[in-house]
XYZ file of C-alpha atoms in Angstrom:
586
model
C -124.614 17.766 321.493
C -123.604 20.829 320.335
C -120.209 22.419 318.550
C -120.505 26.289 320.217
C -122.004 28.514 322.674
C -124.616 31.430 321.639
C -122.743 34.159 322.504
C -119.623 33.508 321.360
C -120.640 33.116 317.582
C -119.449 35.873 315.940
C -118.403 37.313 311.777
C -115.445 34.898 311.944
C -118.069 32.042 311.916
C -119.595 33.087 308.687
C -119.854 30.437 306.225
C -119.846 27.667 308.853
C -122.186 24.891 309.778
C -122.696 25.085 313.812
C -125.248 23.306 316.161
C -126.219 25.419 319.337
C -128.353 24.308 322.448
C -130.068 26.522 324.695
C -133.525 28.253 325.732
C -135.944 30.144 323.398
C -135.248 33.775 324.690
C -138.272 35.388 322.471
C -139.699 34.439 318.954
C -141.050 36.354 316.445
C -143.331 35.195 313.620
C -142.841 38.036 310.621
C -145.153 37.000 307.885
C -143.866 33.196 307.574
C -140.373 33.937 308.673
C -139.676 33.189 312.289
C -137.455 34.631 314.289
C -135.986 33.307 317.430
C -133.257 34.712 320.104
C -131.247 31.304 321.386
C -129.848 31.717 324.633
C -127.341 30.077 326.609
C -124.544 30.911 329.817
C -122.661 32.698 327.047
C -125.582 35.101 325.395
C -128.085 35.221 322.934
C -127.451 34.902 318.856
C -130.094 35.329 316.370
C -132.067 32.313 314.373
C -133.929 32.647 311.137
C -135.830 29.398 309.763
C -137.514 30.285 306.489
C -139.927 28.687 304.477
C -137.296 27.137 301.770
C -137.068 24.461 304.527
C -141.044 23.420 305.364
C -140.114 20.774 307.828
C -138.074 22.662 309.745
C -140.508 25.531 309.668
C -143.019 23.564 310.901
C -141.113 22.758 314.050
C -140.163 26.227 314.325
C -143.672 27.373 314.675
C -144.394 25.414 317.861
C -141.512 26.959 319.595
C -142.334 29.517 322.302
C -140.523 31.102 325.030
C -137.705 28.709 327.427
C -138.280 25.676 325.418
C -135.176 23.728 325.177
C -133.842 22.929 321.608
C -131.149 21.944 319.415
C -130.304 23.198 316.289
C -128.215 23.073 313.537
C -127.570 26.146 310.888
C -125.303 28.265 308.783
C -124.011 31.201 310.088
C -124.561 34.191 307.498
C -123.610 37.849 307.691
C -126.776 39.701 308.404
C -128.760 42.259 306.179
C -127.311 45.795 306.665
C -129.778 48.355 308.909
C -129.796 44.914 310.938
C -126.879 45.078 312.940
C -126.587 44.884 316.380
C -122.851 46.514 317.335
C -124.063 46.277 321.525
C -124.080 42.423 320.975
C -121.237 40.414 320.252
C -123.569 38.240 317.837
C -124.991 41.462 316.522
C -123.086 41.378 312.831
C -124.311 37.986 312.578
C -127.561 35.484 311.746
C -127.880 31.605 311.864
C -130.062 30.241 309.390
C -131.458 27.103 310.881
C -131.344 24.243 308.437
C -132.484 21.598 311.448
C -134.660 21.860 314.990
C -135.306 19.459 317.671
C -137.360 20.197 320.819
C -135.723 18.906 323.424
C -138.435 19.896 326.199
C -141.061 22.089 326.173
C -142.100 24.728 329.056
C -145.270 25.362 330.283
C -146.558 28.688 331.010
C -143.939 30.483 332.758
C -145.093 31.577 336.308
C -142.643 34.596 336.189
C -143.122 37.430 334.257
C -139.779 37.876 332.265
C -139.703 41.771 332.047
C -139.615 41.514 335.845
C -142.888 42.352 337.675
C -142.092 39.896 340.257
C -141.980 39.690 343.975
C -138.973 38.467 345.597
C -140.501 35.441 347.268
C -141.577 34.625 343.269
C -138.355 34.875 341.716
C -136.291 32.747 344.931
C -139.655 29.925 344.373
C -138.708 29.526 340.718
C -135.062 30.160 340.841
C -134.005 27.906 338.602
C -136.037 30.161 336.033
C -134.544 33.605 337.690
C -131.002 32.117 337.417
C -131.360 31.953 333.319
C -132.029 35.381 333.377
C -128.965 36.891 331.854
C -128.132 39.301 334.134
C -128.553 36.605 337.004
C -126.153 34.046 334.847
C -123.020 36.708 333.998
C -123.205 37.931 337.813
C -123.191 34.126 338.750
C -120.291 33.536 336.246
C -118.549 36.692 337.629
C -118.566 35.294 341.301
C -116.773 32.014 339.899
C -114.254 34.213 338.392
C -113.992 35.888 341.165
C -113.070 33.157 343.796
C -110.695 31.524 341.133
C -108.502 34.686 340.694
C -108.866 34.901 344.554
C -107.092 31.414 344.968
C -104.939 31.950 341.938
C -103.238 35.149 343.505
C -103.191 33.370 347.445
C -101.534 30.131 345.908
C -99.235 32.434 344.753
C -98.172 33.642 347.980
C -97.910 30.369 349.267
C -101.422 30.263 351.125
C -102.573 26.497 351.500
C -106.062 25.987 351.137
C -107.471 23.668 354.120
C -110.763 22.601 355.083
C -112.274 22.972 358.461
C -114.938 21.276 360.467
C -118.288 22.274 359.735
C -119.942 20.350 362.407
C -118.080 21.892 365.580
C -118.790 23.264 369.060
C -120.918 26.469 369.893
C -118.612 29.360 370.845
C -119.705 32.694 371.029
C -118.763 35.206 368.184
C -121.861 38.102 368.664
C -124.584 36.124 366.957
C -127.498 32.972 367.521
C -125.365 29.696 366.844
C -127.542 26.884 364.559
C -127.729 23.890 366.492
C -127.608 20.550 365.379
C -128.526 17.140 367.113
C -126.211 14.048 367.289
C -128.327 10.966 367.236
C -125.175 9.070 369.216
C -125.054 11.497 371.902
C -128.307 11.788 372.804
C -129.220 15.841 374.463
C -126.263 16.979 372.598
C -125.448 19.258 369.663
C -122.850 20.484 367.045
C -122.822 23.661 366.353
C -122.838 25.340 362.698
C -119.930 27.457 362.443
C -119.685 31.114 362.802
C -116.370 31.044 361.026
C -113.588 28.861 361.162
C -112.051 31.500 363.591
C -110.737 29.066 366.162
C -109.991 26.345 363.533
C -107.453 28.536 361.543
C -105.726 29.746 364.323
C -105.156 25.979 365.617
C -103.779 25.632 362.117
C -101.089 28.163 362.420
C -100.416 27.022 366.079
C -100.203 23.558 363.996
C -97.260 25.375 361.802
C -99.368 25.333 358.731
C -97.792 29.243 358.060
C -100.237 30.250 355.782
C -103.834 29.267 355.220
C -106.833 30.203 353.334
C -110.220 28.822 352.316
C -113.303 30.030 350.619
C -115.845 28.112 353.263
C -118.999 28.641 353.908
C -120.286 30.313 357.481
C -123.689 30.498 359.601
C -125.097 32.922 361.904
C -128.661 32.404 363.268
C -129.012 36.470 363.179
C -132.262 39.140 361.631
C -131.614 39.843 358.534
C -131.108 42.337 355.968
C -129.720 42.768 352.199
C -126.374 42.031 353.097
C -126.906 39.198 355.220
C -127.963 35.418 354.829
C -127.982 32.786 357.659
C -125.299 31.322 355.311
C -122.824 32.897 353.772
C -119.303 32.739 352.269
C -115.905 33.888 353.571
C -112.351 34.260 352.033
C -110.464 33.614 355.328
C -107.168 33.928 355.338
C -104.472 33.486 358.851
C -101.070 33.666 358.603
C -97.818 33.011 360.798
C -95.374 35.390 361.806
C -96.799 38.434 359.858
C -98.208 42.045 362.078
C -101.159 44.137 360.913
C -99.300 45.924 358.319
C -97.899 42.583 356.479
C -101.877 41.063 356.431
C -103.014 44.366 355.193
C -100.110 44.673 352.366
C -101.248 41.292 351.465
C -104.692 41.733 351.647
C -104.539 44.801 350.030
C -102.576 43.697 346.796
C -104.997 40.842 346.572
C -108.101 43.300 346.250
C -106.329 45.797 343.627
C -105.359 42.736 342.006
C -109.013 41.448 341.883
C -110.439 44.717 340.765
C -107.518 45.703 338.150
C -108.008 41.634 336.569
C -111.959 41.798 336.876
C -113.068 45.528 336.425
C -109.918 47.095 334.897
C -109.889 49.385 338.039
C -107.089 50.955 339.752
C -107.772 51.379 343.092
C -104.660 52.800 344.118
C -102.845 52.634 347.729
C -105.251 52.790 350.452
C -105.337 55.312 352.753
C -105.981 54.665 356.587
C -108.139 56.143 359.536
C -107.872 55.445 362.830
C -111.419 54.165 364.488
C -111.565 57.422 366.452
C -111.372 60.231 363.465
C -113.280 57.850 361.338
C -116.448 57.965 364.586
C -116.046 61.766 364.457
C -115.907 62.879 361.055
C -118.060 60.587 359.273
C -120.280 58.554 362.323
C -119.106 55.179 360.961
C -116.521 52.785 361.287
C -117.399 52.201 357.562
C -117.489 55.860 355.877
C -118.172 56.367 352.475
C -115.574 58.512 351.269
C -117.068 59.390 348.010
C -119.671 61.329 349.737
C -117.915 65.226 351.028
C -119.951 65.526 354.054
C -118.515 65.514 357.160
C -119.160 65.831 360.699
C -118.051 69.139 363.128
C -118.001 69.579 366.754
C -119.157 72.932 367.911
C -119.996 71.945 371.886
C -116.585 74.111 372.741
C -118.864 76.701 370.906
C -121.982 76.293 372.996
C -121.104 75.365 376.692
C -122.563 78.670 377.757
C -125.963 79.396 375.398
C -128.863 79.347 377.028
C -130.307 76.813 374.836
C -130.246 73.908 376.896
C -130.674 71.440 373.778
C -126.791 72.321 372.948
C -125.230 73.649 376.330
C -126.762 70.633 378.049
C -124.945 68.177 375.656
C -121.961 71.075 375.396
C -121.474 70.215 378.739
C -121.742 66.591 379.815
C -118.757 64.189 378.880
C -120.833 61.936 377.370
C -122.531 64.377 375.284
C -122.122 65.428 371.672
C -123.220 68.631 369.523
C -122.218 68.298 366.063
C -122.865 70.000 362.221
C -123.357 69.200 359.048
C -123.086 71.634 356.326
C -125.024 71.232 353.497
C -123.694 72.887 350.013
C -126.770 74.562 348.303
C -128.614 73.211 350.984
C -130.426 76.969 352.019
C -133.144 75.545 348.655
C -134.122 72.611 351.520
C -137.978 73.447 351.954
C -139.463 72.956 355.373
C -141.152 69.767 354.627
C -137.809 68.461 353.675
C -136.147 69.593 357.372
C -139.394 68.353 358.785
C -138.266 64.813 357.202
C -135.008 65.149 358.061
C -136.189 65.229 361.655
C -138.152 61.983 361.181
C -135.061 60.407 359.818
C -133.062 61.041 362.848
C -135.653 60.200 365.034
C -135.276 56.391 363.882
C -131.713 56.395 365.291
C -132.754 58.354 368.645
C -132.378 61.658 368.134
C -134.983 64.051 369.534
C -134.912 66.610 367.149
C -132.827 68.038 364.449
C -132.149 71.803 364.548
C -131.041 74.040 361.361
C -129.742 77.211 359.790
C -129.892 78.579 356.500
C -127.066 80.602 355.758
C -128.623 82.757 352.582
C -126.002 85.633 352.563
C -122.554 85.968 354.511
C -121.620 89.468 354.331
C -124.691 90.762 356.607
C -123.578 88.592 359.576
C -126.583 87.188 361.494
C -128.907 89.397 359.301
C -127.979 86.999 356.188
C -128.819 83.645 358.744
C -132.285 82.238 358.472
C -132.714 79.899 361.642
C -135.202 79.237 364.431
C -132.377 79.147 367.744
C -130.841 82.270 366.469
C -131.863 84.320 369.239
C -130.473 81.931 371.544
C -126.777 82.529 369.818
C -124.862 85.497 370.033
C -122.686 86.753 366.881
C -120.038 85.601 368.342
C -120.898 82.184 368.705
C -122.664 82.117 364.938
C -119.338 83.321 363.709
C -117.389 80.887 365.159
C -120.326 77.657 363.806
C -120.015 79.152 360.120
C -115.703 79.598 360.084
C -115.462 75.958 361.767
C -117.908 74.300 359.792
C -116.578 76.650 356.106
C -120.262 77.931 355.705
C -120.865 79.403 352.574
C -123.780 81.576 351.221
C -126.273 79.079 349.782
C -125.491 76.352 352.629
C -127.421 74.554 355.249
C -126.322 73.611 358.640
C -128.067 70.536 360.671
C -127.295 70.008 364.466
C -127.392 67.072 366.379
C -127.019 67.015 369.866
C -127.327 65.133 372.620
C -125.430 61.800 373.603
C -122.129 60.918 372.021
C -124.009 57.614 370.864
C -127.263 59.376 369.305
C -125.396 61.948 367.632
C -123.298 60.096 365.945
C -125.036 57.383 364.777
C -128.143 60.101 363.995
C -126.061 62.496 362.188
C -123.538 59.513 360.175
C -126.948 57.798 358.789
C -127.653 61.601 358.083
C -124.572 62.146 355.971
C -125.297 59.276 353.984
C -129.015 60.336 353.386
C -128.302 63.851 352.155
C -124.996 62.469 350.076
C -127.222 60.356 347.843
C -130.520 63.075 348.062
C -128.677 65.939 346.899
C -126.178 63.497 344.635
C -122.853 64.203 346.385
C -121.134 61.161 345.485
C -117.415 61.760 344.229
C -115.784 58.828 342.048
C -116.720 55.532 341.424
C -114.551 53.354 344.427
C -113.356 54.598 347.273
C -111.566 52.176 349.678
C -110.149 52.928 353.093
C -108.452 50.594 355.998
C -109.759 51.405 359.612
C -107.470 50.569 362.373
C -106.924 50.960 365.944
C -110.113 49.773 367.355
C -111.634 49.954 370.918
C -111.482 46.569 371.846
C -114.280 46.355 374.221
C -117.578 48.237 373.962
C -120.394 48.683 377.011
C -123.578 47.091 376.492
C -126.058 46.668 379.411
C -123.305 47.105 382.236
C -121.045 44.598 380.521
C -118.624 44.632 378.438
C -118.336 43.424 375.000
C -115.408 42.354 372.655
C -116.040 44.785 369.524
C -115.077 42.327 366.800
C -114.401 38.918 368.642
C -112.595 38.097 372.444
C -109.093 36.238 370.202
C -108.435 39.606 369.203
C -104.733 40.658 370.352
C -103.739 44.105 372.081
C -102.144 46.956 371.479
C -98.969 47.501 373.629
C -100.525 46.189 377.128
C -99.844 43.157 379.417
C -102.269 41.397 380.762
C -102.363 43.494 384.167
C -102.537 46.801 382.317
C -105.433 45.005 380.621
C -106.790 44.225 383.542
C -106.563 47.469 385.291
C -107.900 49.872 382.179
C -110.334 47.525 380.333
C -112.348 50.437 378.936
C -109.200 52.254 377.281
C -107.601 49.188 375.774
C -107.121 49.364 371.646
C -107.066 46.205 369.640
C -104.734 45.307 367.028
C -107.979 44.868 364.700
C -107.914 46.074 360.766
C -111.218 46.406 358.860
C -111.091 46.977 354.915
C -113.887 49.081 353.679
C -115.310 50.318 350.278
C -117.644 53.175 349.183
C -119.779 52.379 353.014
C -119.246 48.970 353.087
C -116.991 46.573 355.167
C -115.412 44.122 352.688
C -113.517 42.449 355.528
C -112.475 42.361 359.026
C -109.171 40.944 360.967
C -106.808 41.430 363.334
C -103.739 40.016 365.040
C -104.459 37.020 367.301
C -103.434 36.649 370.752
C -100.996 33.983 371.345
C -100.299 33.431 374.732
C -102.588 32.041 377.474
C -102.141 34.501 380.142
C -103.684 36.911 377.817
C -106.243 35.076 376.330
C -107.755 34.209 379.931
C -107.500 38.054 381.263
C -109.324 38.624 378.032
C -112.012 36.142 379.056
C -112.377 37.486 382.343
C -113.211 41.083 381.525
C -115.819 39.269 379.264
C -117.418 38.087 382.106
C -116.444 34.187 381.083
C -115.667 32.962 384.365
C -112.992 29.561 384.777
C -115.114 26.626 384.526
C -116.658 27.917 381.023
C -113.585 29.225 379.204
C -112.636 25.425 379.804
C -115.573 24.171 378.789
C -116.075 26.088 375.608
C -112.211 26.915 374.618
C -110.338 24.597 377.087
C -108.513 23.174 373.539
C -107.285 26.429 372.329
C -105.983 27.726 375.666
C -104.550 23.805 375.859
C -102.843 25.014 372.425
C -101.798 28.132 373.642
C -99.302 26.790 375.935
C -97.464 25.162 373.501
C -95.051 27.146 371.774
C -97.939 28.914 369.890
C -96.446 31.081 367.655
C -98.100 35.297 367.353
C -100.221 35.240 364.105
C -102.745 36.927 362.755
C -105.501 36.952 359.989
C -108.503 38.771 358.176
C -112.142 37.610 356.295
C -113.627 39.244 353.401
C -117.614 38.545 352.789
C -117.123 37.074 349.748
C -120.827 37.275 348.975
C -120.559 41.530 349.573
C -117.454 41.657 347.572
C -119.390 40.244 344.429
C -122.285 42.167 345.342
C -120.239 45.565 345.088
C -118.026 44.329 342.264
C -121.333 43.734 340.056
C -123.570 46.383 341.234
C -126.271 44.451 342.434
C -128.559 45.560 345.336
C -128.374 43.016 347.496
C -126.083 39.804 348.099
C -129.139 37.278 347.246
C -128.455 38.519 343.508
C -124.713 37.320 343.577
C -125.914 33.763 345.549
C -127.506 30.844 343.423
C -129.906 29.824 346.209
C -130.233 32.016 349.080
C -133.068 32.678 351.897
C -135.424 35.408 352.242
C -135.536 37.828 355.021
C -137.195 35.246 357.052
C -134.320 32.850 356.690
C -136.444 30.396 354.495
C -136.120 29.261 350.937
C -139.328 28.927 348.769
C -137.749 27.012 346.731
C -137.619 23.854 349.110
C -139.968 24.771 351.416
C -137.110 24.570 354.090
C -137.158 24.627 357.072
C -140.020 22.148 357.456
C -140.768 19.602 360.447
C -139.199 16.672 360.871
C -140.785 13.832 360.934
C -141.374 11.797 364.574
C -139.376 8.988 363.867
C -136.290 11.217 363.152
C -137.138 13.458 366.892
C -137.525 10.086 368.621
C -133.496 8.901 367.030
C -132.346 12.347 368.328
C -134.454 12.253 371.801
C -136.025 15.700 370.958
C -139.580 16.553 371.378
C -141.155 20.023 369.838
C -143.123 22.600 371.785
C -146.694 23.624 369.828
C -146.592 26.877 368.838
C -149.665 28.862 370.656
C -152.706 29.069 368.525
C-alpha cells in the first residue's frame, strides 16, 4: 500500500512521487490550506493539500486526529523560516496530490498531551503504544534482544526453549498455579525461571545455552516488577565466576557501546560485605559520593545510651553520613529526614552541623553534644572528613535498621541535594552470604542450587551461618541488571544444602528428586547468570518504570484493563478441572 515510511522521508526525496500510510498526528486548517502531521513507527513528516486540488481538499477537511489514511504526494523542499533541523523530515514537505480514509476514529478517550491515569493509558493501550515515545522505546527493546542474541550466537550460546508448564519449586516467591483437566486435583506450575531446566541442559552436554523466555512470580508489586516478565538467561559448561562475568560483561559494554554509543569501561568489583557497609545495599549507586562510616569504636563509652547501647552489642550498628553543604539543612528538613528513616525502622535520626572547624566543639551545632567529649567529636569529624559547611546524620541501633535506614538515606539526600556523578555507573558484587536468618530459619539468599565457596559438605554442615556463595550480581547506577552464580554439581552437596533449608528427605524427592537423579550422573560443574531484560530496557531508555518498555503489562494489582483479566471462569470449565471457588465475604 504504500512506497515509504514517515520518518524516513527526507531532502534526498525531493522531486519524487511517494505514498505514505499512517495516523493523523494533528491537523491544522490555515485559511484553506490544511496542514497535517502523518505518523507512523518511523516518525512524523509534514502534509500540505491546497486548494489547486478541490477534491482532494475536500477529503482533507474531514480528517481529524488518529484517522487512518493513505496518501499519495510530491515531496518538495519547504519554504525557508520553515525548517525543522530537530526532525529528520524537518527540511522537507509532501504536497498531497491524493487521500483516502482508510478508518476513521472516534473521540479519543485519552488525552494526547498526557493527563492520563495509568489504569487509562494500560485500558487503551493500543492508543498509548502509537504514542511516539511509547513506539521508539518499543522498537529499542527489539533492538535490544536482537543484538543480545547476535553477540551470544557469537560465542557459541544455543538458544533452547524450556517448559513453561512445569512443577512448583520454590525460588523466594508465590508460584501461579495451573489446573490439568487429565489429572484431576493437580497443577503445573508457571515458571519462576527456567533455573532447573538450564542446568539439566548443561548436565545434558548442551555447553552453552541461552534464551530470552518469559518468567512468573505471583509476588506485590512495584515499578520494576510484573507477575510476568522477561529474562536473558544464560548457563554455561565448564566456565567459574570470572569466565560468566567476562562474558557477561563484554555482552553489556557491547550492548551499550552498539545501542547508546557508551563506553562503560571495565567493571570494578565489591565484595557483598564492603558494599553492606559503605553504601547499605547490595545494589549501590556509585554515582552518588555518599557513603556510610562506623563510629561505634568511637562511642562504646558515652553516656548516651542511643549510641553506646548499639556501640556495644554485636549485633548493633552506629554509623554517619556526612553531608557536603549540608549545615543549610533547616530543621523541618532533619525533622523529615527522621520520618524517612522511620519507614525502614529506625527510631530516630540524630545530627550535627559542623558550621566552623577551627573553634573545635564551639564551631559544632548539635543537640547530643554534651553527651560527647572533644575527644570523641574529634575523632567523628577526622573519620567521617567533616568539613566546615557539612552535616552529619547518625543511625544507630541494629546492624539491620541501620543499614537499611541509613542506605535508603544515602540515596534520598544524593538525589535531594543533586549529588549524582556521571551518567552510568556499573559495578559486579560478589562473594555473597549464602544463607540469611528469617524467623529462626534459614534462607538461601539468591536460590538453594547456588554452589559454595571452598567448603565440603560437612564444613557446610557444621558453619551454615558463615558459608559464602559463589554468587555474582551485575548492577548499574542502584539497580540489579542481573544475578548468577556457579551451580552445584554434585549430590552430596546439593542435599546438605537442602537440609540446612529445612527440606527434609521425602520432599527434596518429591519436588527435585529429577535433578538430584541428574546429579549423579557425571554432571559436569557449571554455572550461569539472568539479566531482567525488561529493567535493562527500562534503564537503557530512561523510562520510569518497566511497564513503559512492555507492550502489555499489568498494573500494580497484577490485572490488565485492557482484557479485563483475570476474570471467572465459567462453571463448565471448574467442573472439567474438578475445582470449586470459595465466595469472597460480603
Amino acid at each position: 500500500m504504500r512506497t515509504d515510511y514517515c520518518g524516513n522521508i527526507d531532502s534526498s526525496y525531493i522531486g519524487q512521487e511517494i505514498t505514505l500510510c499512517g495516523w493523523v498526528n494533528k491537523r491544522r486548517d490555515l485559511g484553506g490550506v490544511i496542514f497535517i502531521d502523518l505518523r507512523d513507527r518511523e516518525g512524523i513528516v509534514q502534509v500540505v493539500f491546497d486548494p489547486d486540488l478541490p477534491e482532494v481538499l475536500s477529503v482533507a477537511n474531514k480528517l481529524r486526529g488518529e484517522f487512518c489514511v493513505k496518501l499519495t504526494g510530491k515531496v518538495r523542499a519547504r519554504p525557508e523560516g520553515q525548517i525543522n533541523k530537530d526532525m529528520r523530515t524537518g527540511e522537507i514537505e509532501i504536497l498531497g496530490t491524493g487521500l483516502e480514509i482508510i478508518n476513521r476514529s472516534d473521540a479519543l478517550p485519552l488525552d494526547w498531551n498526557q493527563e492520563n491515569s495509568e489504569e487509562q493509558r494500560l485500558r487503551y493501550r493500543y492508543l498509548d503504544l502509537r504514542r511516539p515515545v511509547m513506539s521508539q522505546r518499543l522498537q529499542f527493546r527489539a533492538k535490544v534482544t536482537g543484538a543480545v542474541r547476535r553477540f551470544l550466537e557469537g560465542e557459541g550460546f544455543l538458544d533452547i526453549e524450556t517448559p513453561i508448564l512445569t512443577k512448583a519449586t520454590p525460588e523466594g516467591a508465590r508460584d501461579y498455579l495451573v489446573p490439568s483437566r487429565t489429572h484431576k486435583g493437580e497443577f503445573f506450575a508457571l515458571p519462576q525461571s527456567p533455573q532447573l531446566f538450564k542446568q539439566l541442559l548443561m548436565m545434558s552436554g548442551m555447553d552453552r545455552y541461552y534464551q530470552i523466555v518469559k518468567c512468573f512470580r505471583d509476588e506485590d508489586l512495584r515499578a520494576d516488577r510484573q507477575p510476568e516478565f522477561t529474562q536473558i538467561d544464560i548457563e554455561t559448561t565448564f566456565l567459574d565466576a570470572d569466565g560468566v562475568m567476562a562474558i557477561t560483561e563484554s555482552m553489556i559494554r557491547d550492548l551499550f557501546s552498539t545501542m547508546l554509543n557508551v563506553d562503560l569501561g571495565d567493571f570494578p568489583r565489591m565484595t557483598y560485605a564492603e558494599a553492606m557497609k559503605r553504601f547499605g545495599s547490595d545494589k549501590p549507586d556509585l554515582r552518588n559520593p555518599l557513603e556510610l562510616t562506623d563510629i561505634a569504636d568511637l562511642l562504646e563509652t558515652v553516656e548516651f545510651k542511643v549510641f553506646s547501647g548499639p556501640a556495644n552489642d554485636p549485633k548493633g550498628r552506629v554509623a554517619a553520613i556526612r553531608v557536603p553543604g549540608g549545615a543549610s539543612m533547616s530543621r523541618k528538613q532533619i525533622d523529615e529526614y527522621t520520618k524517612f528513616v522511620g519507614i525502614y525502622g529506625a527510631k530516630g535520626l540524630a545530627w550535627m552541623k559542623v558550621n566552623e572547624m577551627a573553634p573545635g566543639q564551639e564551631g559544632l551545632q548539635s543537640p547530643i553534644l554534651k553527651f560527647l567529649s572533644e575527644d570523641i567529636t574529634d575523632g567523628i569529624l577526622q573519620r567521617t572528613g567533616a568539613q566546615a559547611g557539612d552535616i552529619l546524620l547518625f543511625g544507630a541501633d541494629t546492624n539491620t535498621v541501620v543499614t537499611e535506614a541509613m542506605g535508603a538515606l544515602r540515596l534520598k539526600l544524593g538525589e535531594d541535594f543533586e549529588l549524582l556523578e556521571g551518567e552510568w555507573k556499573p559495578l559486579w558484587v560478589v562473594d555473597f552470604p549464602m544463607f540469611e536468618e528469617f524467623d529462626g530459619q534459614l534462607h538461601a539468599i539468591h536460590h538453594p542450587f547456588t554452589a559454595l565457596r571452598g567448603l565440603t559438605a560437612e564444613e557446610l554442615k557444621a558453619n551454615p551461618v558463615g558459608a559464602l556463595s559463589d554468587a555474582y550480581d551485575m548492577v548499574l547506577n542502584g539497580c540489579e541488571l542481573g544475578g548468577g552464580s556457579v551451580r552445584i554439581h554434585n549430590e552430596e552437596m546439593q542435599s546438605a544444602v537442602f537440609e540446612i533449608l529445612g527440606i527434609e528427605e521425602e520432599e527434596a524427592k518429591n519436588k527435585f528428586g529429577f535433578l538430584l537423579d541428574a546429579l549423579r550422573f557425571g554432571a559436569p560443574p557449571h554455572a550461569g547468570l539472568a539479566f531482567g531484560l525488561d529493567r535493562l530496557v527500562m534503564l537503557m531508555t530512561g523510562a520510569s518504570s518497566i511497564r513503559d518498555v512492555m507492550a502489555f503489562p499489568k498494573t500494580t494489582t497484577a490485572a490488565c484493563p485492557l482484557t479485563s483479566a483475570p476474570s471467572p471462569a465459567n462453571p463448565q470449565q471448574l467442573e472439567e478441572l474438578a475445582i470449586a471457588t470459595v465466595k469472597k465475604p460480603s
